[in-house]
PDB file of C-alpha atoms in Angstrom:
ATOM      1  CA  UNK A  19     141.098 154.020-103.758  1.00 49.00           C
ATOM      2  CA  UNK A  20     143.782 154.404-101.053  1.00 54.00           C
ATOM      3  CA  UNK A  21     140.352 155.744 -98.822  1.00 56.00           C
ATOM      4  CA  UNK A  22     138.846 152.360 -99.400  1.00 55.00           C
ATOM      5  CA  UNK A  23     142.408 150.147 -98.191  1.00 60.00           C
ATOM      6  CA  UNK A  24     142.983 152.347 -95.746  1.00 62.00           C
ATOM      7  CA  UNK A  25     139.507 151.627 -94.073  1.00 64.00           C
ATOM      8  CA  UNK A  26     139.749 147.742 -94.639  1.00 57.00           C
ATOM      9  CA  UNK A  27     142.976 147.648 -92.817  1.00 63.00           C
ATOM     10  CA  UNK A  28     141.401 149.612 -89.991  1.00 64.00           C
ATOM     11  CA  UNK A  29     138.786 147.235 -89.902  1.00 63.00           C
ATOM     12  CA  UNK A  30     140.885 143.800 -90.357  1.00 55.00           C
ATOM     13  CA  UNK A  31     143.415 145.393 -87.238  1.00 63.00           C
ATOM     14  CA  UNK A  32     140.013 146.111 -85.003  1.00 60.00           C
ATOM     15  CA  UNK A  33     138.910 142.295 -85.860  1.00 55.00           C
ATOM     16  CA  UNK A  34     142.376 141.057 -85.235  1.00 53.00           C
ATOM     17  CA  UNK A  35     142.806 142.924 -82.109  1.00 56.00           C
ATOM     18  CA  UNK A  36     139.355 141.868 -80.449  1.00 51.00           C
ATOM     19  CA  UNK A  37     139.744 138.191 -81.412  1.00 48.00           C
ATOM     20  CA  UNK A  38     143.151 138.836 -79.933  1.00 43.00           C
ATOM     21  CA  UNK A  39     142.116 139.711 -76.130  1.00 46.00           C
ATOM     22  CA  UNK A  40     139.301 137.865 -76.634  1.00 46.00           C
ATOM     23  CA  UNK A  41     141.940 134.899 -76.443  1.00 44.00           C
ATOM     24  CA  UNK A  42     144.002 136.604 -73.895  1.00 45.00           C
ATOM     25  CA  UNK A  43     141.588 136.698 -71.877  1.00 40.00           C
ATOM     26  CA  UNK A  44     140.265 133.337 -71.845  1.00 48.00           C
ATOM     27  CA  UNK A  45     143.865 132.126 -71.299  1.00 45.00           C
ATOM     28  CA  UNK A  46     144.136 134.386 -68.408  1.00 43.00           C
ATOM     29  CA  UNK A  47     140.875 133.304 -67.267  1.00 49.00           C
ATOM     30  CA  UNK A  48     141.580 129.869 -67.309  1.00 49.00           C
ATOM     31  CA  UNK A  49     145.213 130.233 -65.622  1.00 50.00           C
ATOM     32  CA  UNK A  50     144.138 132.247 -62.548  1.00 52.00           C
ATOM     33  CA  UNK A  51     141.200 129.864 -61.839  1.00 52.00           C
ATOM     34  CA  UNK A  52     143.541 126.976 -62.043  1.00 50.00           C
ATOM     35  CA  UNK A  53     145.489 129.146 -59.355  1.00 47.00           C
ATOM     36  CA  UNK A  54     142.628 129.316 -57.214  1.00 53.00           C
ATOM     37  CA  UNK A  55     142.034 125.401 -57.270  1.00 51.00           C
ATOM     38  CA  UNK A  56     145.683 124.934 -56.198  1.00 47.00           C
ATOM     39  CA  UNK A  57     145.828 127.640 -53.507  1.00 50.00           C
ATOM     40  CA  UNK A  58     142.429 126.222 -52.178  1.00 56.00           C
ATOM     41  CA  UNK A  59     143.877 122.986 -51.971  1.00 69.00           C
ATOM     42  CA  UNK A  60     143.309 121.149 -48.455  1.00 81.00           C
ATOM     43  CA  UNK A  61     146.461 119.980 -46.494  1.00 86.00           C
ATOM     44  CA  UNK A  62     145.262 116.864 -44.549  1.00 86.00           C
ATOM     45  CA  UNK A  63     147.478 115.560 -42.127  1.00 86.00           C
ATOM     46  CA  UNK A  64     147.607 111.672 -42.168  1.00 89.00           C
ATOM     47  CA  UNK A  65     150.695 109.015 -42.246  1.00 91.00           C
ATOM     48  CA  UNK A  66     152.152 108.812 -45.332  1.00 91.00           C
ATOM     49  CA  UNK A  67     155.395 107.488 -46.728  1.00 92.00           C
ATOM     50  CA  UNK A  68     158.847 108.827 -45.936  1.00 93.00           C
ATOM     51  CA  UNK A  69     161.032 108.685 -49.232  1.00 93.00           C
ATOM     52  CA  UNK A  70     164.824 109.453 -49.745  1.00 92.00           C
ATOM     53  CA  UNK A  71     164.396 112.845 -51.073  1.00 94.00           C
ATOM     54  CA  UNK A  72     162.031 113.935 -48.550  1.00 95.00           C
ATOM     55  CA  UNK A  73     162.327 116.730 -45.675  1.00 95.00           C
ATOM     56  CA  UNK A  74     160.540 116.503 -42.685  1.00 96.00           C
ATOM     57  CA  UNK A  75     160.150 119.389 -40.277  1.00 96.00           C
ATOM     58  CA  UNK A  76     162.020 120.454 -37.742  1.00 97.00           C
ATOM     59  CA  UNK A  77     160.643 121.178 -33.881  1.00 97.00           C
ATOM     60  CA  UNK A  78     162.000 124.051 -31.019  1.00 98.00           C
ATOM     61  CA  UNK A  79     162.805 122.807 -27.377  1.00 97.00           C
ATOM     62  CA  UNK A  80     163.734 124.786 -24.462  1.00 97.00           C
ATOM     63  CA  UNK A  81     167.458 123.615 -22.998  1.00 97.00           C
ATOM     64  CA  UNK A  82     166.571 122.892 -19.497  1.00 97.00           C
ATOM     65  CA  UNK A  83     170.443 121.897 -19.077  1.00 96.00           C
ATOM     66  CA  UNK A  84     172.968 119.070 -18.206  1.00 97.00           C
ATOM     67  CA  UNK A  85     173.675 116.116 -16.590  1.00 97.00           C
ATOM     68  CA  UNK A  86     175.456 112.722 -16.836  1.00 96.00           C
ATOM     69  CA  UNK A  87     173.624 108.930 -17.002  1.00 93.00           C
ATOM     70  CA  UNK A  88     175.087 105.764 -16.923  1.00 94.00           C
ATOM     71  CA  UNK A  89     174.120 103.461 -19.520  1.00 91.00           C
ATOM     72  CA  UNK A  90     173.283  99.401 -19.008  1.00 90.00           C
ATOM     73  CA  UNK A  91     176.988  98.829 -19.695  1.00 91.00           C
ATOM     74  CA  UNK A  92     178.411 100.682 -17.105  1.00 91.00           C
ATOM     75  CA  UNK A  93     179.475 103.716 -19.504  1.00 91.00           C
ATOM     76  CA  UNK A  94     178.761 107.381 -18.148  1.00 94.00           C
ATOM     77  CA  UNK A  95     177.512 109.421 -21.150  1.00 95.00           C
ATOM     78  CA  UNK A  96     176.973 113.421 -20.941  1.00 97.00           C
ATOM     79  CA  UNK A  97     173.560 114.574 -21.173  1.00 97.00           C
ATOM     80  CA  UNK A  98     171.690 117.779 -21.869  1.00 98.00           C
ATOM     81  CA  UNK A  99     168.204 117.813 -21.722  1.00 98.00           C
ATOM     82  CA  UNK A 100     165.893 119.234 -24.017  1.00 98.00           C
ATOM     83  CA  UNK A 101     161.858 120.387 -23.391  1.00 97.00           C
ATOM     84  CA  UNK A 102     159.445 120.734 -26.193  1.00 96.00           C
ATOM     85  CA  UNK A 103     156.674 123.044 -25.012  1.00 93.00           C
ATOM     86  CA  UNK A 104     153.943 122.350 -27.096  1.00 93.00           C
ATOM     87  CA  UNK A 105     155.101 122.305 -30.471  1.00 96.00           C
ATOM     88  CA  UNK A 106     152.215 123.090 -32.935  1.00 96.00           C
ATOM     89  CA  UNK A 107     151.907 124.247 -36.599  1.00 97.00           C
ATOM     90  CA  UNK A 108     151.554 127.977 -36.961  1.00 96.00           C
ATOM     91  CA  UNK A 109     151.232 128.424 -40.314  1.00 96.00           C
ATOM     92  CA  UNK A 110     151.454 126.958 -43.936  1.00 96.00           C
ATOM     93  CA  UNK A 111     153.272 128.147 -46.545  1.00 95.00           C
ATOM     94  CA  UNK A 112     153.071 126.517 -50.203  1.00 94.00           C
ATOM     95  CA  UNK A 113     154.555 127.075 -53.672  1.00 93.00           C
ATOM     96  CA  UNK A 114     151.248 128.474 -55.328  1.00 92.00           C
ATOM     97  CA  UNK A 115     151.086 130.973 -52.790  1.00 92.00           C
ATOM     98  CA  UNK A 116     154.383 131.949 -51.173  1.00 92.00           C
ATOM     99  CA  UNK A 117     157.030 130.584 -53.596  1.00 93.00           C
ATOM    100  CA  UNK A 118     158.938 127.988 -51.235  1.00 94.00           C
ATOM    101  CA  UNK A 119     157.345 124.869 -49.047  1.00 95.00           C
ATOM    102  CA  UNK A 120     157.638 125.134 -45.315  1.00 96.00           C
ATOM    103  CA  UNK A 121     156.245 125.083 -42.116  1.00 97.00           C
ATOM    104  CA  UNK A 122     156.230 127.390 -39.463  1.00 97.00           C
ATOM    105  CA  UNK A 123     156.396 126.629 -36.058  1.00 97.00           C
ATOM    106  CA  UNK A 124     155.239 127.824 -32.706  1.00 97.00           C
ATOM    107  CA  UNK A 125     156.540 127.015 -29.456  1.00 97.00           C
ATOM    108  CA  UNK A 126     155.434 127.968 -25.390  1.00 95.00           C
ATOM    109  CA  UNK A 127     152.800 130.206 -24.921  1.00 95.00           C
ATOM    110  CA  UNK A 128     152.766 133.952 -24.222  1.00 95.00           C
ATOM    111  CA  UNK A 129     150.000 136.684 -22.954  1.00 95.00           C
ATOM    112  CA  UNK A 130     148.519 138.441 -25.707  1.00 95.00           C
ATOM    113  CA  UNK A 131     149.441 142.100 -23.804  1.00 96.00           C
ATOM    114  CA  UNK A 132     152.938 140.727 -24.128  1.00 96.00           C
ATOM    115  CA  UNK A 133     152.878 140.571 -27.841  1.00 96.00           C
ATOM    116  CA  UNK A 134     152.703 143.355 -30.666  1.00 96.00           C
ATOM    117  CA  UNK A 135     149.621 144.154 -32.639  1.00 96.00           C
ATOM    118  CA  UNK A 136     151.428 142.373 -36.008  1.00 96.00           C
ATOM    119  CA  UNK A 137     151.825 139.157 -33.345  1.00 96.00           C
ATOM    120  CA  UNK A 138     148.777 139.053 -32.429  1.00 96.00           C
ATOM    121  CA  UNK A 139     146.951 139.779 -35.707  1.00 97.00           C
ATOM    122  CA  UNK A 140     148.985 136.984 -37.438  1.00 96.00           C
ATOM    123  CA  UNK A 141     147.861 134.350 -34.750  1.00 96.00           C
ATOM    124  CA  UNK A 142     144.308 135.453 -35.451  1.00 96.00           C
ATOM    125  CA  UNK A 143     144.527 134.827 -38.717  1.00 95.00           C
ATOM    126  CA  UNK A 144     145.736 131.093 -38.460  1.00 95.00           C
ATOM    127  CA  UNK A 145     143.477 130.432 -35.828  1.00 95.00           C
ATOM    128  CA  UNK A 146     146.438 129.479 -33.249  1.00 95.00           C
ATOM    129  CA  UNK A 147     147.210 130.105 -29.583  1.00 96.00           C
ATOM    130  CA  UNK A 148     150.094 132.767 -28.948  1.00 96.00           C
ATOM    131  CA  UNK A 149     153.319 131.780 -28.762  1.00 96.00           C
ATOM    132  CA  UNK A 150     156.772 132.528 -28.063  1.00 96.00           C
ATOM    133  CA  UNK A 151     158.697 131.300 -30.202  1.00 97.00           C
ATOM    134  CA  UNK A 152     158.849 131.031 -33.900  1.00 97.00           C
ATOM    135  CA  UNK A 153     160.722 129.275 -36.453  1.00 97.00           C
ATOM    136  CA  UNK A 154     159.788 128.276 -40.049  1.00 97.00           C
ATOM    137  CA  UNK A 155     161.725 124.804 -41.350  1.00 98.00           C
ATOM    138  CA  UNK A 156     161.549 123.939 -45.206  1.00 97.00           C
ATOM    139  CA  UNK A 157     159.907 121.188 -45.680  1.00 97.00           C
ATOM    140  CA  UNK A 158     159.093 118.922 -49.099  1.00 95.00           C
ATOM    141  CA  UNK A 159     155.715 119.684 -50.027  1.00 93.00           C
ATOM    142  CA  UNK A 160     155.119 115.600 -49.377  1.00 93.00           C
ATOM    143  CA  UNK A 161     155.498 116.248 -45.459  1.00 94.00           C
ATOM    144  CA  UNK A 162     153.616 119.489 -45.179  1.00 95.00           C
ATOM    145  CA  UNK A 163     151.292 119.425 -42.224  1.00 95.00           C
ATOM    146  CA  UNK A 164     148.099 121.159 -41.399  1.00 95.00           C
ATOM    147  CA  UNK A 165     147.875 124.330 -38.984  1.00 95.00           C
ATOM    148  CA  UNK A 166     147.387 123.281 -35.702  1.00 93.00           C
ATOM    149  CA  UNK A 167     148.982 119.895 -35.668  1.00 94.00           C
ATOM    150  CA  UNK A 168     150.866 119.268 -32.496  1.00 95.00           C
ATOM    151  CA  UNK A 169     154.552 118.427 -33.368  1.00 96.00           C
ATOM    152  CA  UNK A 170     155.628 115.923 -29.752  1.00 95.00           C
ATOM    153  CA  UNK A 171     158.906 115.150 -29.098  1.00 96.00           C
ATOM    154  CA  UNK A 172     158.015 111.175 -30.874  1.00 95.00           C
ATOM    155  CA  UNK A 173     158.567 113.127 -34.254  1.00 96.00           C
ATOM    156  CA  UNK A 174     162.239 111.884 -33.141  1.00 96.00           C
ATOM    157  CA  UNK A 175     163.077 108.498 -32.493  1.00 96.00           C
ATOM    158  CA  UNK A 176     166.037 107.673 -30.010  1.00 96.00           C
ATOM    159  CA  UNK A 177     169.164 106.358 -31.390  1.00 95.00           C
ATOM    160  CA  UNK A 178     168.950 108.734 -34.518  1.00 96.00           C
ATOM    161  CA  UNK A 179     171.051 111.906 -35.013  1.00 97.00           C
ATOM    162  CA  UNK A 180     169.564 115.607 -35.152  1.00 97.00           C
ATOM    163  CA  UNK A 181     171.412 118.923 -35.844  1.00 97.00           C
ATOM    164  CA  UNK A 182     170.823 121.280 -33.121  1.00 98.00           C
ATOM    165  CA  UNK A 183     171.164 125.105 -33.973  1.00 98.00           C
ATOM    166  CA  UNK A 184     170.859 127.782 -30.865  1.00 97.00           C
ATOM    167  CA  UNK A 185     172.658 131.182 -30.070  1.00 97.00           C
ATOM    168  CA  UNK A 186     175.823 130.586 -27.556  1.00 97.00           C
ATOM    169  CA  UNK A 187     176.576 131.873 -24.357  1.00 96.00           C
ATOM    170  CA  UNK A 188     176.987 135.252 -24.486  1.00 96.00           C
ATOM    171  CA  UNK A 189     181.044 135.761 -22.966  1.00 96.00           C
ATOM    172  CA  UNK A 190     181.386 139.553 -23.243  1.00 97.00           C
ATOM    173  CA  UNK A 191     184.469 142.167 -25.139  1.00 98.00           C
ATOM    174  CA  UNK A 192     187.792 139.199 -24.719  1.00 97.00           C
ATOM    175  CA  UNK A 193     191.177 139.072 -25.486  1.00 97.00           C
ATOM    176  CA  UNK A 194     192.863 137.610 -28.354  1.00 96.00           C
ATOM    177  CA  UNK A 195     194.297 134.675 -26.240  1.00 97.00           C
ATOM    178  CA  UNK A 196     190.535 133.313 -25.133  1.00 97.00           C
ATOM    179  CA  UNK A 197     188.827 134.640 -28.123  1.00 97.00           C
ATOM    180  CA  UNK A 198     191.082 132.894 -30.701  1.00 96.00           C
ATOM    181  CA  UNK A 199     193.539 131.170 -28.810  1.00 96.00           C
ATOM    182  CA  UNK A 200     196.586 132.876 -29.394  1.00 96.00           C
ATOM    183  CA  UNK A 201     199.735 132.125 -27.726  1.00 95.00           C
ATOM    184  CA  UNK A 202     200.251 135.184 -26.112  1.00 94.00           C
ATOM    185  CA  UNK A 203     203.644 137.391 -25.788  1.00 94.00           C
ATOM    186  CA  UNK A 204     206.774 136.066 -23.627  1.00 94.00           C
ATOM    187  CA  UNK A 205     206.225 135.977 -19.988  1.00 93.00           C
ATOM    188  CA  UNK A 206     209.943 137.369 -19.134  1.00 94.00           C
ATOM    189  CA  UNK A 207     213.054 138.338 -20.742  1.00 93.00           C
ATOM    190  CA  UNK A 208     212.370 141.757 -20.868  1.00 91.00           C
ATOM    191  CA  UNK A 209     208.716 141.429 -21.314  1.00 92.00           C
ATOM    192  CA  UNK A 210     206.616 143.892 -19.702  1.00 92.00           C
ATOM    193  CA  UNK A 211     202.652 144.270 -19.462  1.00 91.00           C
ATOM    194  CA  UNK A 212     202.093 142.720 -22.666  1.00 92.00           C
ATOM    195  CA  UNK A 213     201.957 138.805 -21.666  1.00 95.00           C
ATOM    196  CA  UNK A 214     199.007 138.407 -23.596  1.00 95.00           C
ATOM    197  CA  UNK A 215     199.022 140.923 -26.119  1.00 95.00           C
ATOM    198  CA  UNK A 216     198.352 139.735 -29.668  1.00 95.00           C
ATOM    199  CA  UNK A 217     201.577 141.061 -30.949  1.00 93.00           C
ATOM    200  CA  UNK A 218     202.116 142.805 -34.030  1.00 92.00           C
ATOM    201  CA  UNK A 219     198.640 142.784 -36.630  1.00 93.00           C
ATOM    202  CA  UNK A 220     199.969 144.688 -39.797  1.00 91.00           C
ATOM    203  CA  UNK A 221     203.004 144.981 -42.193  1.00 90.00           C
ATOM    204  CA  UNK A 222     204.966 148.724 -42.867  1.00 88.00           C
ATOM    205  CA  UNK A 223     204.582 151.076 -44.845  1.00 90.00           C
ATOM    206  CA  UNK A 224     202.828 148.512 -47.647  1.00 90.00           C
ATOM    207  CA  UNK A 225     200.282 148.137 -47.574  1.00 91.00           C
ATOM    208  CA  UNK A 226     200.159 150.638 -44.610  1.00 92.00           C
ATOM    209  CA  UNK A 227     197.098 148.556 -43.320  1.00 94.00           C
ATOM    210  CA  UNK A 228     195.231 146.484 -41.113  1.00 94.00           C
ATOM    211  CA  UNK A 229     193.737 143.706 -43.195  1.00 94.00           C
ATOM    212  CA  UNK A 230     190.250 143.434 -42.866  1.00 95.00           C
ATOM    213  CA  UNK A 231     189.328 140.281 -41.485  1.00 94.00           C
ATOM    214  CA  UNK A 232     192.213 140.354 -38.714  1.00 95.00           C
ATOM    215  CA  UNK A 233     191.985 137.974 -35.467  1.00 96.00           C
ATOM    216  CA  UNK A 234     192.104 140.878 -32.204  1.00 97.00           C
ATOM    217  CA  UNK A 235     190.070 141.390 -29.125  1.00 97.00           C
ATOM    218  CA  UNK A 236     186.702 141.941 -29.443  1.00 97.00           C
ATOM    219  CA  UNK A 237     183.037 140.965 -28.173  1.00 97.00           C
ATOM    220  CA  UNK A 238     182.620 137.047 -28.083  1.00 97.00           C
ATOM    221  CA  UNK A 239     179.681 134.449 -28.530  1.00 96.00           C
ATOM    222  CA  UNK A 240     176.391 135.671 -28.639  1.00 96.00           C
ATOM    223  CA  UNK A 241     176.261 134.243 -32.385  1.00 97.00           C
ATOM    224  CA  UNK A 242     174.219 131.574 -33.844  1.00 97.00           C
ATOM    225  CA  UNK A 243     176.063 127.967 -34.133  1.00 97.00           C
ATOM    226  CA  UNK A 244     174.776 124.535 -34.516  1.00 98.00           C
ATOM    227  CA  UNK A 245     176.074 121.241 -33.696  1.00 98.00           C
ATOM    228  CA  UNK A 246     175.758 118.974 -36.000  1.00 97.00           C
ATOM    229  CA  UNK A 247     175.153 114.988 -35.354  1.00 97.00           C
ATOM    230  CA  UNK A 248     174.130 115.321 -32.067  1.00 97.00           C
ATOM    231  CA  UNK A 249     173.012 111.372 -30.847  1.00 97.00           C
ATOM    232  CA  UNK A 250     168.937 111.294 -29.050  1.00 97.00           C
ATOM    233  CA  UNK A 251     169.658 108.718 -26.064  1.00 96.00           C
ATOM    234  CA  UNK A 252     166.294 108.744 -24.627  1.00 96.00           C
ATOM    235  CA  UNK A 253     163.130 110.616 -24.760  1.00 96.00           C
ATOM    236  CA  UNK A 254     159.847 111.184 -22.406  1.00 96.00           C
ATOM    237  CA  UNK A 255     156.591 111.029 -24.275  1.00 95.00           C
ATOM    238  CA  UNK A 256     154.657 112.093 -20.758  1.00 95.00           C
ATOM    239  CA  UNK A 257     156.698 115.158 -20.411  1.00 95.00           C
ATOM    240  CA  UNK A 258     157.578 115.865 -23.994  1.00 95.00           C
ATOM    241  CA  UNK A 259     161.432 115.540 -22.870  1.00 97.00           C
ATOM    242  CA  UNK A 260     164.275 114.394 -25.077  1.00 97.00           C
ATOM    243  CA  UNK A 261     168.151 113.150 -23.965  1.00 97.00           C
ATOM    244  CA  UNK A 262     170.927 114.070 -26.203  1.00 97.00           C
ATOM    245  CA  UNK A 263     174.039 112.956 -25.908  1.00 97.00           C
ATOM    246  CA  UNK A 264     176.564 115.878 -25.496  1.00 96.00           C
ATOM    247  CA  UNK A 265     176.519 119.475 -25.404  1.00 96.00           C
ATOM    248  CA  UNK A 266     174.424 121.999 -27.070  1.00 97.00           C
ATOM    249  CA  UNK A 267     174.538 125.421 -27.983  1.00 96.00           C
ATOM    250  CA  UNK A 268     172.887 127.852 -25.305  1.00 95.00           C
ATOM    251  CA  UNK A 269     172.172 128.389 -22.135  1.00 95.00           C
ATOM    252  CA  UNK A 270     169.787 127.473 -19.971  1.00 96.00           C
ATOM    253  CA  UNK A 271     166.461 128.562 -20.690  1.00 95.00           C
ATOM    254  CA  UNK A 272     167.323 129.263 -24.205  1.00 97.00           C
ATOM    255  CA  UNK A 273     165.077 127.894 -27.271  1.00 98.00           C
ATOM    256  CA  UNK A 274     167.299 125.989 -29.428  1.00 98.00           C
ATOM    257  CA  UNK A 275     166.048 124.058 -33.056  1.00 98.00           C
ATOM    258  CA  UNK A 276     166.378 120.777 -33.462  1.00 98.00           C
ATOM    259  CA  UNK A 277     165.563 119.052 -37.233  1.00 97.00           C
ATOM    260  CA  UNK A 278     167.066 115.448 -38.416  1.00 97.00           C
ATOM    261  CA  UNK A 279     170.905 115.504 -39.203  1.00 96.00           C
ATOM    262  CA  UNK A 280     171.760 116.385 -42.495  1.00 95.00           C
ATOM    263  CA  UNK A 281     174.887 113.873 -43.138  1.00 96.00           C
ATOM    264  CA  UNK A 282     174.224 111.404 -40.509  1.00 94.00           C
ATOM    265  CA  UNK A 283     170.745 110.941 -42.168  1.00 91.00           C
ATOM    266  CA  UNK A 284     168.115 108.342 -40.017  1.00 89.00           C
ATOM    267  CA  UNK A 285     166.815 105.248 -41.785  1.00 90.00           C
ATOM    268  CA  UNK A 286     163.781 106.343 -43.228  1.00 90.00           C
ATOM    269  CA  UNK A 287     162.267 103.436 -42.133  1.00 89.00           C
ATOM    270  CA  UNK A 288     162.137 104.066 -38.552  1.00 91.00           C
ATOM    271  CA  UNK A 289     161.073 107.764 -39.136  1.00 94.00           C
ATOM    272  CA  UNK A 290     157.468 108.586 -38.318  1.00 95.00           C
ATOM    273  CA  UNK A 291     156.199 110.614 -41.535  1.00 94.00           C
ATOM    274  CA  UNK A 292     155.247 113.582 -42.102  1.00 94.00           C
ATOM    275  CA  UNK A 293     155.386 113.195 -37.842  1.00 95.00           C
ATOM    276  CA  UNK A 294     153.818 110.874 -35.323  1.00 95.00           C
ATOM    277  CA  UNK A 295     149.917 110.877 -35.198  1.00 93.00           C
ATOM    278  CA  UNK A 296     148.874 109.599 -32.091  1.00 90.00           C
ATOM    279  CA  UNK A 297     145.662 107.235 -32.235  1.00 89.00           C
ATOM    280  CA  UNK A 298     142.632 108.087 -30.651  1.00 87.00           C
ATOM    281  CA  UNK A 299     142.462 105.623 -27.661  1.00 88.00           C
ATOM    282  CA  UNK A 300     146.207 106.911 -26.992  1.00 89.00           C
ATOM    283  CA  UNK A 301     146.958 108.566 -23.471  1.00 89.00           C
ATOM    284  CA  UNK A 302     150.593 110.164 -24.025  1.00 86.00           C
ATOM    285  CA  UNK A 303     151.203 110.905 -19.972  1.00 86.00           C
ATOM    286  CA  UNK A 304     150.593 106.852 -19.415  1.00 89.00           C
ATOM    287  CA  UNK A 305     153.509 106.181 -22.152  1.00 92.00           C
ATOM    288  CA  UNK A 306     156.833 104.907 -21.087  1.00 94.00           C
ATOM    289  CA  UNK A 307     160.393 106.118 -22.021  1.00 94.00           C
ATOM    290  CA  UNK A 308     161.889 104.999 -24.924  1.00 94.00           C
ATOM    291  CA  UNK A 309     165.809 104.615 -25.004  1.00 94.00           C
ATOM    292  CA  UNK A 310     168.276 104.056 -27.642  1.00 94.00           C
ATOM    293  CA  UNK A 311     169.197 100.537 -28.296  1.00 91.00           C
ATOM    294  CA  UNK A 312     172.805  99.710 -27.230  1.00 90.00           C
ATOM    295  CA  UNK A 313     172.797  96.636 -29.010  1.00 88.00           C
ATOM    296  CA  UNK A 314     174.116  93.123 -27.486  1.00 87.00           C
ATOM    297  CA  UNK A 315     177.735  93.188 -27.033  1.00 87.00           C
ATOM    298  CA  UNK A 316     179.374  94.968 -24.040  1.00 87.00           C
ATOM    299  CA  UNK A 317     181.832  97.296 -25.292  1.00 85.00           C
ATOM    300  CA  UNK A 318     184.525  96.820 -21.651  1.00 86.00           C
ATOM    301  CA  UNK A 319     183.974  93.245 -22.803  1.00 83.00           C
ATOM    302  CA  UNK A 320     184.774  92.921 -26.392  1.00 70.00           C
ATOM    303  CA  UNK A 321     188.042  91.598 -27.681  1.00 60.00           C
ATOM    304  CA  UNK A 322     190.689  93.277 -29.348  1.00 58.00           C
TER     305      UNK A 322
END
């Protein structure tokens, strides 16, 4: 008797067990080919509509430098001047696949004997020319792009406000007065060579200590910033050029990033989305450049 149960419950646990996977597997079956239909999903890149929550991409420009124009009312407003060399998509990146939505981007062009084997392999894979510079921008997974679309400096429109990230000037080992603006020591009365020492940076015997953290002399700039709200006065579709009003991180030469501000946010409405497409019959070195629009009212001539 307990010969006979103990065989039926070896059979019923084989029966139960096989029905078991054979579910399992279907499930898993049917999961990874729904994978597969969303990781071989096309990307096409068309106009589409901008809405509040979305996130377009960002582009990288060379900072060519500075310079001062006068606008029609007289006003002199500081300038730097920003290049973006051929701006295209280098690669894709999508939730099914990688976890996050962005874009990466590619900017100037470089000699393959100039890049590494990893380089050059990666730019073979996406089909793409070499390029200098890379930077990947998150993106909402309405404005993602194809690889190889050309991002042109009319994915900004003048009179809106970017944020404009780049690594500053480089300034070398400084003292405490230039790096953090310290006062300095007394310049007489018994001073003597220590006029712009940093004075005292610690306590006694407790805690017996430099805190960690302290202001003193040390290497300064070379560091990543960004400027945020920086104003677009002007841009050049025929030479890909773009006008911003004020200084940016950098210098010259440098590539900087340059993506729409995040609390000075453009109307959507004005916003070419996911960027501009240009039409067929369109010649981009016969276009004209666009500036900002001042408005109506001259500001020297406005009452109190």
């Amino acid at each position: 008797m307990a010969t006979a149960s103990r065989s039926l419950i070896s059979h019923l646990r084989i029966l139960f067990s096989s029905k078991v996977s054979e579910t399992q597997f279907r499930t898993f079956s049917t999961c990874s080919s729904q994978v597969e239909e969303l990781r071989t999903r096309i990307i096409q890149g068309k106009p589409g509509i901008m809405t509040p929550n979305s996130k377009r991409t960002g582009a990288i420009a060379v900072k060519c430098g500075m310079t001062a124009l006068w606008d029609k009312w007289g006003e002199r407003v500081p300038i730097t001047i920003l290049w973006l060399d051929d701006n295209i998509v280098s690669q894709v990146k999508v939730p099914e696949k990688e976890g996050i939505s962005a874009l990466q981007i590619g900017c100037a062009h470089k000699k393959e004997k100039h890049l590494t084997k990893p380089e050059v392999g990666h730019f073979r894979a996406q089909g793409v020319p070499m390029k200098r510079k890379l930077k990947e921008f998150p993106v909402t997974e309405d404005a993602l792009l194809p690889v190889g679309t050309s991002i042109s400096v009319l994915h900004f429109v003048p009179g809106q406000y970017v944020d404009v990230t780049g690594i500053t000037r480089g300034k070398g080992f400084q003292g405490g007065m230039k790096r953090w603006g310290f006062s300095g020591m007394p310049a007489s009365h018994g001073a003597s060579l220590s006029h712009r020492s940093i004075g005292s940076t610690g306590q006694r015997d407790a805690p017996g200590k430099v805190f960690k953290g302290k202001k003193m002399p040390g290497r300064m700039g070379g560091v990543q910033r960004t400027v945020k709200n920086v104003w677009v006065y002007k841009i050049d579709p025929a030479r890909n050029l773009m006008w911003v009003k004020g200084q940016v991180p950098g210098a010259e030469g440098n590539f900087v990033f340059i993506k729409d501000s995040v609390y000075k946010k453009p109307d959507i409405s004005m916003l070419p989305f996911p960027t501009y497409f240009a039409p067929e019959n369109e010649d981009q070195a016969d276009l004209e450049p666009l500036v900002a629009d001042l408005g109506d009212t001259d500001p020297f001539m406005a009452a109190d």
